[in-house]
């Protein structure tokens, strides 16, 4: 299930307010904040230091008088879109990413939302993304339950963003303008050319989440003989955790999901094979991450273990927070019921 706002001490969703220092750890009461202080203190201090550094770097940029092309004044107004080309902005961009890393040590909805907003704004400031921060965003969107936004983001980068004539320096060109792309479409455009590991594994997870929802809807069909149609529709509405399914009236009104389940299963299998070819270390490490989640590779090349470590760290929480894929060795075994065959999601990946 996607993250949702809740108290970091008792998981209550009522009367929440965030820690005033880190701003990303919610509590339902002062008492619970005090009770959680010992556990939270170390994370809170790191975030406070990172935010203070970012504020200093931002103020330095705003105070910059301007000295030529590489050190212009008013960079937040005059250099939006190509920040990295302005040498004086680089310490600011590094400090902002350091804050993102500190925030993501906190496993809360508010922390993930704040990190996603920082990264999205970093991309606004620097479209060419010289720091590679775009690899983090799809997994963050998935953790927030913003599956459609995750897919739209990936679709733009894998299509328009890969056009050889796209001018990253032209701020008048459309940017990240893909909206409501078809999440059920073939992943062929991802699997048949240059491969971005971060995008591949996020699309795999998204399609698995769709698949799990469809299987749950199919199983709910067993209730049809026992419930009035209007009550069954109400039950079905609360089953999907993914918005692309819940908002799809055609899917939600269907009584037979077998064909779509088979199609998505085939797509997941296709992505699985592609990921295994692109980086042989990824799937084994996803199941047994160990020290890969704390490794700090300085350099990496596509297909390397270091590449896997970075991308695994970016997306692991999204996989872990999805009920099913990593909670058992075979989370959705093949079986038959009175609705027909349900494909085995654990057959190859898990």
Coordinates of C-alpha atoms in Angstrom, one line a residue:
X1 CA 0.0 0.0 0.0
X2 CA 1.2 3.6 -0.6
X3 CA 2.2 5.6 2.4
X4 CA -0.4 7.8 4.1
X5 CA 0.0 10.5 6.8
X6 CA 0.1 9.0 10.3
X7 CA 1.6 9.5 13.7
X8 CA 5.2 8.3 13.8
X9 CA 4.7 6.9 17.2
X10 CA 1.2 5.2 17.2
X11 CA 0.2 5.4 13.5
X12 CA -3.0 7.4 14.2
X13 CA -4.1 9.5 11.3
X14 CA -5.9 12.1 13.5
X15 CA -4.8 15.6 14.6
X16 CA -1.4 15.4 13.0
X17 CA 1.3 18.1 13.2
X18 CA 4.9 17.7 12.2
X19 CA 8.0 18.1 14.3
X20 CA 8.9 21.8 14.1
X21 CA 12.6 21.1 13.6
X22 CA 12.7 18.5 10.8
X23 CA 9.2 19.3 9.4
X24 CA 8.6 15.8 8.1
X25 CA 7.8 13.7 11.1
X26 CA 4.2 13.9 12.2
X27 CA 2.7 13.2 15.6
X28 CA -0.9 13.1 16.9
X29 CA 0.0 14.6 20.2
X30 CA 2.8 16.3 22.2
X31 CA 3.0 13.3 24.4
X32 CA 3.8 11.0 21.5
X33 CA 6.4 13.4 20.2
X34 CA 8.1 13.4 23.6
X35 CA 7.9 9.6 23.8
X36 CA 9.5 9.3 20.4
X37 CA 12.2 11.9 20.9
X38 CA 15.1 9.5 21.6
X39 CA 14.5 7.5 18.4
X40 CA 13.8 10.6 16.3
X41 CA 16.6 12.9 17.6
X42 CA 19.5 11.7 15.4
X43 CA 17.5 11.9 12.2
X44 CA 16.1 15.3 13.2
X45 CA 19.5 16.8 13.8
X46 CA 20.8 15.6 10.5
X47 CA 17.9 17.2 8.6
X48 CA 18.3 20.4 10.6
X49 CA 21.9 20.7 9.7
X50 CA 21.2 19.9 6.0
X51 CA 18.5 22.5 5.9
X52 CA 20.6 25.1 7.5
X53 CA 23.4 24.5 5.0
X54 CA 20.9 24.8 2.1
X55 CA 19.6 28.1 3.5
X56 CA 23.1 29.4 3.7
X57 CA 23.9 28.4 0.1
X58 CA 20.6 29.9 -1.1
X59 CA 21.3 33.2 0.6
X60 CA 24.8 33.3 -0.9
X61 CA 23.3 33.0 -4.4
X62 CA 20.7 35.7 -3.7
X63 CA 23.4 38.0 -2.4
X64 CA 25.7 37.3 -5.4
X65 CA 26.4 40.7 -7.1
X66 CA 27.0 39.0 -10.5
X67 CA 30.3 38.7 -12.3
X68 CA 29.9 37.7 -15.9
X69 CA 28.3 34.6 -17.6
X70 CA 29.3 32.0 -15.0
X71 CA 28.5 34.1 -11.9
X72 CA 25.3 36.1 -12.8
X73 CA 23.1 37.9 -10.4
X74 CA 19.5 36.9 -9.6
X75 CA 20.0 33.3 -10.7
X76 CA 16.7 32.2 -9.3
X77 CA 15.1 34.5 -11.8
X78 CA 17.6 34.6 -14.7
X79 CA 19.0 31.1 -14.8
X80 CA 16.0 28.8 -14.3
X81 CA 16.3 25.7 -16.4
X82 CA 20.1 25.7 -16.7
X83 CA 21.3 26.1 -13.2
X84 CA 24.3 23.7 -13.5
X85 CA 25.7 25.8 -16.2
X86 CA 26.1 28.6 -13.7
X87 CA 29.1 27.6 -11.6
X88 CA 28.0 29.5 -8.5
X89 CA 24.8 27.3 -8.2
X90 CA 26.6 24.0 -7.8
X91 CA 27.1 24.1 -4.1
X92 CA 23.5 25.0 -3.7
X93 CA 22.3 22.1 -5.8
X94 CA 24.6 19.7 -3.9
X95 CA 23.3 21.0 -0.6
X96 CA 19.7 20.6 -1.8
X97 CA 20.3 17.0 -2.7
X98 CA 22.0 16.4 0.6
X99 CA 18.8 17.6 2.3
X100 CA 16.8 15.2 0.1
X101 CA 19.0 12.3 1.2
X102 CA 18.6 13.3 4.9
X103 CA 14.9 13.6 4.6
X104 CA 14.5 10.2 3.0
X105 CA 16.0 8.6 6.1
X106 CA 12.6 9.3 7.7
X107 CA 10.1 6.8 6.4
X108 CA 7.0 9.0 6.5
X109 CA 4.5 10.3 4.0
X110 CA 5.5 13.9 4.8
X111 CA 9.2 13.1 4.2
X112 CA 8.6 11.4 0.9
X113 CA 6.4 14.2 -0.3
X114 CA 9.0 16.8 0.7
X115 CA 11.7 14.9 -1.0
X116 CA 9.7 14.6 -4.2
X117 CA 8.9 18.3 -4.2
X118 CA 12.6 19.2 -3.8
X119 CA 13.6 16.9 -6.7
X120 CA 10.9 18.2 -8.9
X121 CA 12.0 21.8 -8.3
X122 CA 15.6 20.8 -8.9
X123 CA 14.6 19.6 -12.3
X124 CA 12.8 22.9 -12.9
X125 CA 16.0 24.7 -12.1
X126 CA 18.1 22.4 -14.1
X127 CA 16.3 20.6 -16.9
X128 CA 19.4 18.8 -18.2
X129 CA 19.7 17.2 -14.7
X130 CA 23.4 17.0 -14.5
X131 CA 23.2 15.4 -11.0
X132 CA 20.9 12.6 -12.2
X133 CA 18.2 13.3 -9.5
X134 CA 15.4 12.3 -11.9
X135 CA 16.1 8.7 -11.2
X136 CA 14.6 9.1 -7.7
X137 CA 11.3 10.7 -8.6
X138 CA 9.2 7.8 -10.0
X139 CA 9.8 5.6 -7.0
X140 CA 8.8 8.5 -4.7
X141 CA 5.6 9.1 -6.6
X142 CA 4.8 5.4 -6.3
X143 CA 5.4 5.5 -2.6
X144 CA 2.9 8.4 -2.4
X145 CA 0.3 6.5 -4.4
X146 CA 0.8 8.9 -7.4
X147 CA 1.2 6.0 -9.8
X148 CA -0.1 7.9 -12.9
X149 CA 2.3 10.8 -12.3
X150 CA 5.2 8.3 -12.0
X151 CA 4.2 6.7 -15.3
X152 CA 3.7 10.1 -17.0
X153 CA 7.2 11.2 -15.8
X154 CA 8.9 8.0 -17.1
X155 CA 7.0 8.1 -20.4
X156 CA 8.1 11.7 -21.1
X157 CA 11.8 10.9 -20.4
X158 CA 11.7 7.7 -22.4
X159 CA 10.0 9.3 -25.4
X160 CA 10.3 13.1 -25.8
X161 CA 13.2 13.3 -23.5
X162 CA 15.2 10.9 -25.6
X163 CA 14.6 12.7 -28.9
X164 CA 18.0 13.6 -30.4
X165 CA 16.9 17.1 -31.4
X166 CA 15.4 18.1 -28.1
X167 CA 17.1 21.3 -27.0
X168 CA 17.5 21.2 -23.2
X169 CA 18.6 24.8 -23.2
X170 CA 15.3 26.1 -24.8
X171 CA 13.0 26.9 -21.9
X172 CA 10.1 27.5 -24.3
X173 CA 9.9 23.8 -25.3
X174 CA 7.4 21.6 -23.6
X175 CA 8.8 19.8 -20.6
X176 CA 7.3 16.9 -18.6
X177 CA 4.0 17.5 -20.4
X178 CA 2.8 13.9 -20.8
X179 CA -0.5 13.5 -18.9
X180 CA -2.6 10.4 -18.3
X181 CA -0.4 8.1 -20.5
X182 CA -1.8 4.6 -20.8
X183 CA -0.4 2.5 -17.9
X184 CA -1.6 -0.7 -19.5
X185 CA 0.3 -0.1 -22.8
X186 CA 3.1 -2.4 -24.0
X187 CA 6.5 -1.7 -22.4
X188 CA 8.1 -2.3 -25.8
X189 CA 9.3 1.3 -26.0
X190 CA 11.2 0.7 -22.7
X191 CA 12.6 -2.7 -23.6
X192 CA 13.8 -2.3 -27.2
X193 CA 16.4 0.4 -27.0
X194 CA 18.7 2.2 -24.6
X195 CA 17.6 1.1 -21.2
X196 CA 17.3 3.2 -18.0
X197 CA 17.4 0.8 -15.1
X198 CA 15.6 3.1 -12.7
X199 CA 12.7 3.6 -15.0
X200 CA 12.5 -0.1 -15.9
X201 CA 12.2 -1.3 -12.4
X202 CA 9.6 1.4 -11.5
X203 CA 7.4 0.5 -14.4
X204 CA 7.8 -3.2 -13.4
X205 CA 6.6 -2.3 -9.9
X206 CA 3.7 -0.2 -11.2
X207 CA 2.5 -3.0 -13.4
X208 CA 2.7 -5.5 -10.6
X209 CA 0.6 -3.2 -8.4
X210 CA -2.0 -3.0 -11.2
X211 CA -1.8 -6.8 -11.5
X212 CA -2.3 -7.3 -7.8
X213 CA -5.3 -5.0 -7.8
X214 CA -6.9 -6.8 -10.8
X215 CA -6.4 -10.2 -9.0
X216 CA -8.1 -8.8 -5.9
X217 CA -11.0 -7.5 -8.0
X218 CA -11.2 -10.9 -9.8
X219 CA -11.4 -12.6 -6.4
X220 CA -14.0 -10.2 -5.2
X221 CA -16.2 -11.5 -8.0
X222 CA -16.8 -14.6 -5.8
X223 CA -19.1 -12.3 -3.7
X224 CA -21.4 -11.6 -6.7
X225 CA -23.9 -14.3 -5.9
X226 CA -24.1 -13.2 -2.3
X227 CA -24.3 -9.4 -2.6
X228 CA -26.7 -7.0 -4.4
X229 CA -24.9 -5.3 -7.4
X230 CA -24.8 -1.9 -5.8
X231 CA -23.1 -3.2 -2.6
X232 CA -20.7 -5.3 -4.7
X233 CA -19.7 -2.1 -6.6
X234 CA -19.1 -0.4 -3.3
X235 CA -16.9 -3.2 -2.1
X236 CA -14.9 -3.2 -5.3
X237 CA -14.3 0.6 -5.1
X238 CA -12.2 0.2 -2.0
X239 CA -10.2 -2.7 -3.3
X240 CA -7.7 -1.1 -5.7
X241 CA -4.7 0.8 -4.2
X242 CA -3.8 2.2 -7.6
X243 CA -5.5 5.3 -9.0
X244 CA -5.2 4.2 -12.6
X245 CA -7.5 1.3 -11.9
X246 CA -9.8 3.0 -9.4
X247 CA -10.4 5.9 -11.8
X248 CA -10.9 3.7 -14.9
X249 CA -14.7 3.2 -15.1
X250 CA -14.3 0.5 -17.8
X251 CA -12.0 -1.6 -15.6
X252 CA -14.0 -1.1 -12.4
X253 CA -17.3 -2.1 -14.1
X254 CA -15.9 -5.2 -15.7
X255 CA -16.8 -8.7 -14.4
X256 CA -13.9 -10.5 -16.1
X257 CA -10.4 -9.4 -15.6
X258 CA -8.7 -12.5 -17.0
X259 CA -7.6 -11.0 -20.3
X260 CA -6.1 -7.9 -18.7
X261 CA -4.3 -10.0 -16.1
X262 CA -2.7 -12.2 -18.7
X263 CA -1.6 -9.1 -20.7
X264 CA -0.1 -7.4 -17.7
X265 CA 1.6 -10.7 -16.6
X266 CA 3.2 -10.9 -20.0
X267 CA 4.4 -7.2 -19.8
X268 CA 5.9 -7.8 -16.3
X269 CA 7.7 -10.8 -17.7
X270 CA 9.0 -8.8 -20.6
X271 CA 10.4 -6.1 -18.3
X272 CA 11.9 -8.7 -16.0
X273 CA 13.9 -10.2 -18.8
X274 CA 15.1 -6.8 -19.9
X275 CA 16.2 -5.8 -16.4
X276 CA 18.1 -9.1 -16.1
X277 CA 19.9 -8.3 -19.3
X278 CA 20.6 -4.7 -18.4
X279 CA 21.9 -5.4 -14.9
X280 CA 22.3 -9.0 -13.8
X281 CA 22.7 -7.9 -10.1
X282 CA 19.4 -6.2 -9.7
X283 CA 16.8 -8.9 -9.1
X284 CA 18.9 -11.0 -6.7
X285 CA 19.8 -7.8 -4.7
X286 CA 16.1 -6.8 -4.5
X287 CA 15.3 -10.0 -2.7
X288 CA 18.5 -9.9 -0.6
X289 CA 19.6 -6.3 -0.4
X290 CA 22.0 -6.6 2.6
X291 CA 24.8 -4.0 2.5
X292 CA 23.8 -2.8 -1.0
X293 CA 21.3 -0.4 0.7
X294 CA 24.1 1.4 2.5
X295 CA 26.9 1.3 -0.1
X296 CA 28.2 4.6 -1.4
X297 CA 29.6 4.0 -4.8
X298 CA 31.6 7.0 -6.1
X299 CA 31.6 5.9 -9.8
X300 CA 29.5 3.5 -11.7
X301 CA 28.9 2.3 -15.3
X302 CA 25.7 0.8 -16.8
X303 CA 25.3 -2.8 -15.9
X304 CA 27.7 -2.7 -13.0
X305 CA 27.1 -3.7 -9.3
X306 CA 27.6 0.0 -8.4
X307 CA 24.8 1.0 -10.8
X308 CA 22.5 -1.6 -9.2
X309 CA 23.3 -0.3 -5.7
X310 CA 22.3 3.3 -6.6
X311 CA 19.1 2.3 -8.3
X312 CA 18.2 -0.2 -5.6
X313 CA 18.6 2.5 -3.0
X314 CA 16.3 4.8 -5.0
X315 CA 13.5 2.3 -5.4
X316 CA 13.7 -0.3 -2.6
X317 CA 11.3 1.4 -0.2
X318 CA 8.7 1.5 -2.9
X319 CA 9.0 -2.2 -3.4
X320 CA 9.0 -2.9 0.3
X321 CA 5.9 -0.8 1.0
X322 CA 3.9 -2.6 -1.7
X323 CA 2.0 -5.4 -0.1
X324 CA 2.9 -8.6 -1.8
X325 CA 6.1 -8.5 -3.9
X326 CA 8.7 -8.7 -1.1
X327 CA 6.7 -10.0 1.8
X328 CA 7.0 -13.6 0.8
X329 CA 9.0 -15.7 -1.6
X330 CA 5.8 -16.5 -3.6
X331 CA 3.3 -13.8 -2.9
X332 CA 0.6 -14.7 -5.4
X333 CA 0.8 -18.4 -6.2
X334 CA -0.9 -19.9 -9.2
X335 CA -4.3 -21.3 -8.4
X336 CA -7.7 -21.9 -9.8
X337 CA -11.0 -20.8 -8.4
X338 CA -14.5 -20.6 -9.8
X339 CA -13.4 -17.4 -11.7
X340 CA -10.6 -19.2 -13.6
X341 CA -6.8 -19.2 -13.7
X342 CA -4.9 -16.6 -11.8
X343 CA -1.4 -16.2 -13.1
X344 CA 1.6 -16.8 -10.8
X345 CA 3.2 -13.5 -10.1
X346 CA 6.0 -15.2 -8.2
X347 CA 6.9 -17.5 -11.1
X348 CA 10.0 -15.7 -12.2
X349 CA 10.7 -12.4 -10.4
X350 CA 9.9 -13.5 -6.8

